[in-house]
C-alpha cells in the first residue's frame, strides 16, 4: 500500500509527531484530497490540548486545507478528479436535525463533525472528507492563500456579512492575528470604515496596509472611548483570545451594534446592562460557516484581492509553525505545505 506522511497528536497535550501511514481510501459520500497546503489556526489547540471531550487520538489536526480531489467515493456527484478544493472547520453533519433542515449544516445538533477534531485533518499529505465539506477554489487563488481562507477567512467574512454592518458603517476588528488580518481586509473591501485594534504600535503600519482606516493601540488607548469618538462601531469582530479585552470593547458599539464573538477566551465576557439597554447593542457568537460560506469567501477574495499574509513551513516543521502562531509573532498566518 502507498504511504503518506502525516503530523499527528498522539494524545491530549502530546507533541506533534510526523509519522507514515497508509494513504486512506474514501468511503461512500467521501472524497480523498491530495493536500497542498494547510493553515495553522489558533483553534488547532483544541486538538493539541484536548479541549473538546471525546477526541480520539492519535489525531491529525488541520482545518484550513487546500488541495486537489484525488479519489472519489461511491455515490459522490458533482466533483471530479483534479478539482481544486478547500475544507474548513465544518466537517459534516447529520442531515435531519432542526438545524440541518434549516440549512445550517455547520450548526448540526446531532452529529456536528469538525475537520481535524472528529476525524483527521490537513496536517497531512492526503485526507478523506465528506464531499459536502468541499469548497471550489477559484483558479487565481493559490493553495497557500486558499488554506487560511477556509477558517480564518470564512469566519471573519461570514460573521461580517451577518453582523448587520454594511458599506459606510464603522467596523472594528479586535485582535490582528490570523483571523483579524483577514477581517480588516474584508471590512475595508466591503466599504466599511475599518478600525484595526491590537496591543502595541508595531502592527499599526501593517494594519493600514491591509486597509484599516484607523488603528487603535489597546495598550495605550481606551478602546470603547476611541470607537465612540467615531460614532460607535456597528460591528466589532472580536478575534482576541482575552475575555477582558472583549468586555472592554462592548461600550464602543453604536446603536444596534453587535460584538461578534469569534475568539474563544476561557473566561466569561462581562456586559454592562445599562450600556446594552441604551444602545440596544448585543453580543453574538459566530462559528465559521459551512462549505458554501467558504466558497463565497473564496469568490469574494478572488474578486477583491483579499489574501492572507502567510509564513510558509514544510509539513515536518508543524511544531515551529504552531509555536510561532501561539506566540502571536506570526505575520499573520502560518501555512504548512506538502510539496505535492
Ligand atoms: N469562531 C470561530 O469560528 C473561530 C474560527 C477560528 C478561530 N477562532 C478562535 O479565534 C481566536 C483567534 O484565532 P487566530 O487563529 O486568529 O489566532 P492568532 O493568530 O493567535 O491571533 C489572535 C490575536 O489576538 C490578539 N490578542 C490576544 N489577546 C489580546 C488582547 N488582550 N488585546 C489585543 N489583542 C489580543 C493576539 O495579539 P498579540 O500578538 O498581541 O498576542 C493575536 O494577534 C482563537 O481563540 C481561535 O480559537 C474562532
Ligand atoms: Zn480555525
GROMACS .gro file of C-alpha atoms and ligand atoms in nm:
model
  389
    1UNK     CA    1   0.000   0.000   0.000
    2UNK     CA    2   0.118   0.351  -0.083
    3UNK     CA    3   0.221   0.556   0.217
    4UNK     CA    4   0.186   0.921   0.315
    5UNK     CA    5   0.331   1.148   0.581
    6UNK     CA    6   0.103   1.299   0.843
    7UNK     CA    7   0.159   1.511   1.151
    8UNK     CA    8  -0.039   1.364   1.438
    9UNK     CA    9  -0.101   1.446   1.803
   10UNK     CA   10  -0.063   1.114   1.993
   11UNK     CA   11  -0.266   1.224   2.297
   12UNK     CA   12  -0.408   1.539   2.454
   13UNK     CA   13  -0.121   1.781   2.528
   14UNK     CA   14   0.118   1.545   2.346
   15UNK     CA   15   0.383   1.662   2.097
   16UNK     CA   16   0.335   1.677   1.722
   17UNK     CA   17   0.484   1.365   1.562
   18UNK     CA   18   0.548   1.310   1.193
   19UNK     CA   19   0.462   0.951   1.101
   20UNK     CA   20   0.397   0.740   0.793
   21UNK     CA   21   0.052   0.596   0.736
   22UNK     CA   22  -0.124   0.417   0.457
   23UNK     CA   23  -0.299   0.655   0.219
   24UNK     CA   24  -0.669   0.627   0.319
   25UNK     CA   25  -0.947   0.521   0.079
   26UNK     CA   26  -1.261   0.735   0.055
   27UNK     CA   27  -1.582   0.565   0.172
   28UNK     CA   28  -1.929   0.627   0.026
   29UNK     CA   29  -2.000   1.001   0.010
   30UNK     CA   30  -1.636   1.091   0.073
   31UNK     CA   31  -1.352   1.220  -0.140
   32UNK     CA   32  -0.978   1.197  -0.087
   33UNK     CA   33  -0.779   1.518  -0.119
   34UNK     CA   34  -0.413   1.544  -0.207
   35UNK     CA   35  -0.329   1.821   0.038
   36UNK     CA   36  -0.108   2.101  -0.091
   37UNK     CA   37  -0.137   2.349   0.195
   38UNK     CA   38  -0.294   2.372   0.540
   39UNK     CA   39  -0.311   2.683   0.757
   40UNK     CA   40  -0.232   2.665   1.127
   41UNK     CA   41  -0.523   2.809   1.326
   42UNK     CA   42  -0.535   2.900   1.694
   43UNK     CA   43  -0.827   2.655   1.719
   44UNK     CA   44  -0.586   2.370   1.638
   45UNK     CA   45  -0.518   2.396   2.013
   46UNK     CA   46  -0.849   2.209   2.055
   47UNK     CA   47  -0.681   1.901   1.907
   48UNK     CA   48  -0.337   1.968   2.051
   49UNK     CA   49  -0.458   2.025   2.408
   50UNK     CA   50  -0.769   1.804   2.408
   51UNK     CA   51  -1.007   2.096   2.468
   52UNK     CA   52  -1.316   1.911   2.340
   53UNK     CA   53  -1.441   1.595   2.513
   54UNK     CA   54  -1.411   1.256   2.342
   55UNK     CA   55  -1.142   1.339   2.086
   56UNK     CA   56  -1.000   1.009   1.976
   57UNK     CA   57  -0.619   1.003   1.948
   58UNK     CA   58  -0.391   0.986   1.761
   59UNK     CA   59  -0.549   1.268   1.565
   60UNK     CA   60  -0.422   1.473   1.269
   61UNK     CA   61  -0.516   1.842   1.319
   62UNK     CA   62  -0.577   2.100   1.048
   63UNK     CA   63  -0.893   2.266   0.919
   64UNK     CA   64  -0.755   2.518   0.669
   65UNK     CA   65  -0.698   2.267   0.392
   66UNK     CA   66  -0.632   2.333   0.023
   67UNK     CA   67  -0.557   2.065  -0.235
   68UNK     CA   68  -0.696   1.865  -0.525
   69UNK     CA   69  -0.956   1.589  -0.542
   70UNK     CA   70  -0.752   1.271  -0.577
   71UNK     CA   71  -1.007   0.987  -0.536
   72UNK     CA   72  -1.387   0.983  -0.523
   73UNK     CA   73  -1.602   0.754  -0.308
   74UNK     CA   74  -1.921   0.578  -0.417
   75UNK     CA   75  -2.226   0.797  -0.467
   76UNK     CA   76  -2.045   1.133  -0.486
   77UNK     CA   77  -2.179   1.358  -0.759
   78UNK     CA   78  -2.064   1.695  -0.889
   79UNK     CA   79  -1.692   1.664  -0.812
   80UNK     CA   80  -1.423   1.526  -1.038
   81UNK     CA   81  -1.062   1.421  -1.007
   82UNK     CA   82  -0.830   1.722  -1.016
   83UNK     CA   83  -1.084   1.974  -0.887
   84UNK     CA   84  -0.909   2.233  -0.667
   85UNK     CA   85  -1.085   2.229  -0.332
   86UNK     CA   86  -1.068   2.360   0.021
   87UNK     CA   87  -1.202   2.223   0.350
   88UNK     CA   88  -1.256   2.416   0.673
   89UNK     CA   89  -1.376   2.359   1.030
   90UNK     CA   90  -1.713   2.228   0.909
   91UNK     CA   91  -1.654   1.856   0.860
   92UNK     CA   92  -2.002   1.707   0.806
   93UNK     CA   93  -2.350   1.692   0.958
   94UNK     CA   94  -2.644   1.458   1.027
   95UNK     CA   95  -2.882   1.598   0.764
   96UNK     CA   96  -3.206   1.560   0.963
   97UNK     CA   97  -3.185   1.766   1.287
   98UNK     CA   98  -3.365   2.101   1.308
   99UNK     CA   99  -3.050   2.299   1.220
  100UNK     CA  100  -2.971   2.082   0.918
  101UNK     CA  101  -3.330   2.103   0.795
  102UNK     CA  102  -3.298   2.483   0.814
  103UNK     CA  103  -2.983   2.458   0.601
  104UNK     CA  104  -2.745   2.544   0.888
  105UNK     CA  105  -2.535   2.232   0.839
  106UNK     CA  106  -2.243   2.374   1.032
  107UNK     CA  107  -2.477   2.417   1.331
  108UNK     CA  108  -2.581   2.049   1.325
  109UNK     CA  109  -2.727   1.945   1.660
  110UNK     CA  110  -2.679   1.570   1.640
  111UNK     CA  111  -2.359   1.488   1.457
  112UNK     CA  112  -2.152   1.804   1.412
  113UNK     CA  113  -1.829   1.683   1.255
  114UNK     CA  114  -1.520   1.903   1.280
  115UNK     CA  115  -1.224   1.859   1.046
  116UNK     CA  116  -0.906   1.778   1.235
  117UNK     CA  117  -1.101   1.702   1.555
  118UNK     CA  118  -1.378   1.446   1.485
  119UNK     CA  119  -1.170   1.299   1.204
  120UNK     CA  120  -0.823   1.355   1.066
  121UNK     CA  121  -0.746   1.690   0.909
  122UNK     CA  122  -0.499   1.861   0.682
  123UNK     CA  123  -0.159   1.836   0.857
  124UNK     CA  124  -0.106   1.552   0.610
  125UNK     CA  125  -0.025   1.467   0.250
  126UNK     CA  126  -0.371   1.314   0.196
  127UNK     CA  127  -0.700   1.332   0.382
  128UNK     CA  128  -1.052   1.196   0.341
  129UNK     CA  129  -1.352   1.422   0.393
  130UNK     CA  130  -1.727   1.414   0.315
  131UNK     CA  131  -1.787   1.563  -0.032
  132UNK     CA  132  -2.037   1.803   0.125
  133UNK     CA  133  -1.749   1.979   0.304
  134UNK     CA  134  -1.575   2.086  -0.019
  135UNK     CA  135  -1.544   2.443  -0.146
  136UNK     CA  136  -1.424   2.508  -0.500
  137UNK     CA  137  -1.108   2.721  -0.516
  138UNK     CA  138  -1.104   2.983  -0.794
  139UNK     CA  139  -0.821   2.949  -1.050
  140UNK     CA  140  -0.637   3.259  -0.939
  141UNK     CA  141  -0.618   3.173  -0.567
  142UNK     CA  142  -0.309   2.968  -0.478
  143UNK     CA  143  -0.324   2.675  -0.231
  144UNK     CA  144  -0.118   2.870   0.026
  145UNK     CA  145  -0.365   3.160   0.004
  146UNK     CA  146  -0.674   2.939  -0.009
  147UNK     CA  147  -0.588   2.743   0.309
  148UNK     CA  148  -0.628   3.029   0.560
  149UNK     CA  149  -0.941   3.149   0.382
  150UNK     CA  150  -1.106   2.818   0.483
  151UNK     CA  151  -1.123   2.911   0.852
  152UNK     CA  152  -0.969   3.250   0.937
  153UNK     CA  153  -1.124   3.383   0.615
  154UNK     CA  154  -1.472   3.237   0.625
  155UNK     CA  155  -1.509   3.312   0.997
  156UNK     CA  156  -1.443   3.683   0.952
  157UNK     CA  157  -1.616   3.717   0.612
  158UNK     CA  158  -1.927   3.529   0.719
  159UNK     CA  159  -1.959   3.693   1.060
  160UNK     CA  160  -1.918   4.036   0.900
  161UNK     CA  161  -2.190   3.974   0.644
  162UNK     CA  162  -2.426   3.853   0.919
  163UNK     CA  163  -2.341   4.135   1.160
  164UNK     CA  164  -2.577   4.394   1.014
  165UNK     CA  165  -2.286   4.625   0.923
  166UNK     CA  166  -2.268   4.745   0.564
  167UNK     CA  167  -2.088   4.994   0.340
  168UNK     CA  168  -2.011   5.318   0.521
  169UNK     CA  169  -2.054   5.170   0.868
  170UNK     CA  170  -1.778   5.166   1.126
  171UNK     CA  171  -1.649   4.811   1.169
  172UNK     CA  172  -1.379   4.732   1.422
  173UNK     CA  173  -1.160   4.425   1.411
  174UNK     CA  174  -1.017   4.350   1.753
  175UNK     CA  175  -0.707   4.127   1.753
  176UNK     CA  176  -0.487   4.135   1.444
  177UNK     CA  177  -0.368   3.778   1.405
  178UNK     CA  178  -0.473   3.504   1.163
  179UNK     CA  179  -0.842   3.594   1.173
  180UNK     CA  180  -0.806   3.964   1.235
  181UNK     CA  181  -0.575   4.049   0.945
  182UNK     CA  182  -0.830   3.897   0.707
  183UNK     CA  183  -1.119   4.063   0.890
  184UNK     CA  184  -0.958   4.403   0.829
  185UNK     CA  185  -0.933   4.333   0.457
  186UNK     CA  186  -1.293   4.203   0.430
  187UNK     CA  187  -1.429   4.505   0.615
  188UNK     CA  188  -1.228   4.750   0.405
  189UNK     CA  189  -1.317   4.578   0.075
  190UNK     CA  190  -1.683   4.579   0.183
  191UNK     CA  191  -1.671   4.958   0.203
  192UNK     CA  192  -1.675   4.981   0.582
  193UNK     CA  193  -1.487   5.244   0.781
  194UNK     CA  194  -1.241   4.993   0.917
  195UNK     CA  195  -1.078   5.015   1.258
  196UNK     CA  196  -0.799   4.774   1.350
  197UNK     CA  197  -0.737   4.724   1.722
  198UNK     CA  198  -0.431   4.547   1.860
  199UNK     CA  199  -0.195   4.586   2.152
  200UNK     CA  200   0.119   4.787   2.086
  201UNK     CA  201   0.217   5.012   1.798
  202UNK     CA  202   0.406   4.756   1.592
  203UNK     CA  203   0.102   4.631   1.398
  204UNK     CA  204  -0.023   4.980   1.308
  205UNK     CA  205   0.158   5.009   0.976
  206UNK     CA  206   0.068   4.659   0.859
  207UNK     CA  207  -0.294   4.710   0.961
  208UNK     CA  208  -0.307   5.026   0.748
  209UNK     CA  209  -0.153   4.835   0.455
  210UNK     CA  210  -0.427   4.574   0.495
  211UNK     CA  211  -0.683   4.851   0.450
  212UNK     CA  212  -0.754   4.976   0.804
  213UNK     CA  213  -0.850   5.343   0.805
  214UNK     CA  214  -0.785   5.383   1.177
  215UNK     CA  215  -0.562   5.198   1.423
  216UNK     CA  216  -0.626   5.177   1.798
  217UNK     CA  217  -0.346   5.064   2.028
  218UNK     CA  218  -0.532   4.889   2.310
  219UNK     CA  219  -0.226   4.916   2.537
  220UNK     CA  220  -0.234   5.295   2.527
  221UNK     CA  221  -0.589   5.390   2.431
  222UNK     CA  222  -0.936   5.328   2.574
  223UNK     CA  223  -1.087   5.111   2.300
  224UNK     CA  224  -1.455   5.188   2.375
  225UNK     CA  225  -1.393   5.563   2.406
  226UNK     CA  226  -1.200   5.572   2.077
  227UNK     CA  227  -1.478   5.385   1.896
  228UNK     CA  228  -1.741   5.619   2.038
  229UNK     CA  229  -1.542   5.916   1.902
  230UNK     CA  230  -1.608   5.763   1.558
  231UNK     CA  231  -1.981   5.735   1.635
  232UNK     CA  232  -1.955   5.381   1.767
  233UNK     CA  233  -1.896   5.055   1.580
  234UNK     CA  234  -2.185   4.886   1.402
  235UNK     CA  235  -1.990   4.566   1.445
  236UNK     CA  236  -1.683   4.460   1.634
  237UNK     CA  237  -1.528   4.138   1.505
  238UNK     CA  238  -1.367   4.022   1.828
  239UNK     CA  239  -1.088   3.780   1.741
  240UNK     CA  240  -0.888   3.830   2.061
  241UNK     CA  241  -0.836   3.538   2.294
  242UNK     CA  242  -0.893   3.752   2.607
  243UNK     CA  243  -1.235   3.799   2.769
  244UNK     CA  244  -1.146   4.125   2.944
  245UNK     CA  245  -1.049   4.280   2.610
  246UNK     CA  246  -1.387   4.183   2.461
  247UNK     CA  247  -1.571   4.316   2.768
  248UNK     CA  248  -1.385   4.647   2.745
  249UNK     CA  249  -1.479   4.691   2.379
  250UNK     CA  250  -1.854   4.638   2.428
  251UNK     CA  251  -1.912   5.001   2.529
  252UNK     CA  252  -1.778   5.113   2.189
  253UNK     CA  253  -2.078   4.983   1.994
  254UNK     CA  254  -2.312   5.212   1.802
  255UNK     CA  255  -2.693   5.194   1.816
  256UNK     CA  256  -2.790   4.832   1.742
  257UNK     CA  257  -2.422   4.743   1.719
  258UNK     CA  258  -2.303   4.386   1.764
  259UNK     CA  259  -2.000   4.243   1.933
  260UNK     CA  260  -1.936   3.940   1.713
  261UNK     CA  261  -1.757   3.692   1.937
  262UNK     CA  262  -1.514   3.494   1.723
  263UNK     CA  263  -1.220   3.439   1.958
  264UNK     CA  264  -1.253   3.179   2.231
  265UNK     CA  265  -1.135   3.315   2.566
  266UNK     CA  266  -1.157   3.074   2.858
  267UNK     CA  267  -1.345   3.321   3.080
  268UNK     CA  268  -1.689   3.486   3.063
  269UNK     CA  269  -1.743   3.818   2.886
  270UNK     CA  270  -1.896   4.092   3.102
  271UNK     CA  271  -2.155   4.333   2.970
  272UNK     CA  272  -2.278   4.650   3.139
  273UNK     CA  273  -2.660   4.622   3.116
  274UNK     CA  274  -2.708   4.999   3.111
  275UNK     CA  275  -2.477   5.025   2.810
  276UNK     CA  276  -2.662   4.741   2.638
  277UNK     CA  277  -3.004   4.893   2.707
  278UNK     CA  278  -2.920   5.247   2.595
  279UNK     CA  279  -2.754   5.137   2.271
  280UNK     CA  280  -2.965   4.823   2.210
  281UNK     CA  281  -2.629   4.660   2.149
  282UNK     CA  282  -2.578   4.286   2.153
  283UNK     CA  283  -2.322   4.013   2.194
  284UNK     CA  284  -2.341   3.748   1.927
  285UNK     CA  285  -2.123   3.440   1.890
  286UNK     CA  286  -2.030   3.318   1.545
  287UNK     CA  287  -1.880   2.990   1.427
  288UNK     CA  288  -1.715   2.988   1.087
  289UNK     CA  289  -1.968   2.859   0.833
  290UNK     CA  290  -2.049   2.570   0.603
  291UNK     CA  291  -1.871   2.482   0.280
  292UNK     CA  292  -2.081   2.716   0.067
  293UNK     CA  293  -1.987   3.003   0.300
  294UNK     CA  294  -1.623   2.908   0.244
  295UNK     CA  295  -1.681   2.906  -0.131
  296UNK     CA  296  -1.840   3.253  -0.108
  297UNK     CA  297  -1.534   3.368   0.089
  298UNK     CA  298  -1.300   3.236  -0.179
  299UNK     CA  299  -1.500   3.403  -0.455
  300UNK     CA  300  -1.513   3.737  -0.274
  301UNK     CA  301  -1.139   3.715  -0.213
  302UNK     CA  302  -1.067   3.633  -0.577
  303UNK     CA  303  -1.283   3.926  -0.684
  304UNK     CA  304  -1.146   4.188  -0.446
  305UNK     CA  305  -0.786   4.080  -0.395
  306UNK     CA  306  -0.820   3.980  -0.028
  307UNK     CA  307  -0.533   3.744   0.051
  308UNK     CA  308  -0.376   3.620   0.372
  309UNK     CA  309  -0.025   3.729   0.465
  310UNK     CA  310   0.150   3.398   0.517
  311UNK     CA  311   0.464   3.240   0.655
  312UNK     CA  312   0.516   2.904   0.489
  313UNK     CA  313   0.660   2.598   0.665
  314UNK     CA  314   0.713   2.246   0.528
  315UNK     CA  315   0.482   1.984   0.685
  316UNK     CA  316   0.759   1.844   0.904
  317UNK     CA  317   0.801   2.187   1.069
  318UNK     CA  318   0.443   2.183   1.203
  319UNK     CA  319   0.571   2.231   1.556
  320UNK     CA  320   0.756   2.554   1.464
  321UNK     CA  321   0.453   2.680   1.271
  322UNK     CA  322   0.221   2.612   1.567
  323UNK     CA  323   0.460   2.775   1.818
  324UNK     CA  324   0.501   3.094   1.617
  325UNK     CA  325   0.121   3.116   1.582
  326UNK     CA  326   0.064   3.062   1.956
  327UNK     CA  327   0.332   3.318   2.043
  328UNK     CA  328   0.147   3.588   1.843
  329UNK     CA  329   0.464   3.652   1.639
  330UNK     CA  330   0.341   3.513   1.307
  331UNK     CA  331   0.264   3.772   1.034
  332UNK     CA  332  -0.014   3.671   1.007
  333UNK     CA  333  -0.087   3.308   0.923
  334UNK     CA  334   0.148   3.011   0.933
  335UNK     CA  335   0.078   2.766   0.650
  336UNK     CA  336   0.213   2.412   0.611
  337UNK     CA  337   0.294   2.287   0.262
  338UNK     CA  338   0.340   1.928   0.149
  339UNK     CA  339   0.526   1.990  -0.177
  340UNK     CA  340   0.260   1.787  -0.364
  341LIG     N1  341  -1.550   3.147   1.596
  341LIG     C1  342  -1.486   3.071   1.509
  341LIG     O1  343  -1.545   3.007   1.421
  341LIG     C2  344  -1.338   3.065   1.513
  341LIG     C3  345  -1.264   3.028   1.399
  341LIG     C4  346  -1.125   3.030   1.404
  341LIG     C5  347  -1.060   3.069   1.519
  341LIG     N2  348  -1.134   3.102   1.629
  341LIG     C6  349  -1.071   3.150   1.752
  341LIG     O2  350  -1.037   3.288   1.727
  341LIG     C7  351  -0.924   3.325   1.804
  341LIG     C8  352  -0.819   3.385   1.713
  341LIG     O3  353  -0.769   3.284   1.625
  341LIG     P1  354  -0.643   3.317   1.532
  341LIG     O4  355  -0.612   3.193   1.458
  341LIG     O5  356  -0.663   3.446   1.464
  341LIG     O6  357  -0.531   3.337   1.647
  341LIG     P2  358  -0.397   3.423   1.644
  341LIG     O7  359  -0.339   3.425   1.508
  341LIG     O8  360  -0.318   3.369   1.758
  341LIG     O9  361  -0.448   3.572   1.675
  341LIG     C9  362  -0.503   3.610   1.797
  341LIG    C10  363  -0.470   3.755   1.814
  341LIG    O10  364  -0.536   3.804   1.929
  341LIG    C11  365  -0.451   3.902   1.985
  341LIG     N3  366  -0.481   3.924   2.125
  341LIG    C12  367  -0.493   3.830   2.222
  341LIG     N4  368  -0.523   3.890   2.339
  341LIG    C13  369  -0.528   4.024   2.313
  341LIG    C14  370  -0.556   4.139   2.391
  341LIG     N5  371  -0.581   4.128   2.522
  341LIG     N6  372  -0.555   4.258   2.331
  341LIG    C15  373  -0.527   4.270   2.199
  341LIG     N7  374  -0.502   4.166   2.120
  341LIG    C16  375  -0.503   4.045   2.177
  341LIG    C17  376  -0.312   3.848   1.967
  341LIG    O11  377  -0.226   3.958   1.965
  341LIG     P3  378  -0.078   3.957   2.024
  341LIG    O12  379   0.007   3.934   1.904
  341LIG    O13  380  -0.064   4.092   2.083
  341LIG    O14  381  -0.068   3.845   2.125
  341LIG    C18  382  -0.320   3.779   1.833
  341LIG    O15  383  -0.277   3.862   1.729
  341LIG    C19  384  -0.881   3.197   1.877
  341LIG    O16  385  -0.943   3.196   2.005
  341LIG    C20  386  -0.939   3.087   1.791
  341LIG    O17  387  -0.958   2.967   1.864
  341LIG    C21  388  -1.270   3.101   1.628
  342LIG    ZN1  389  -0.971   2.770   1.263
   0.00000   0.00000   0.00000
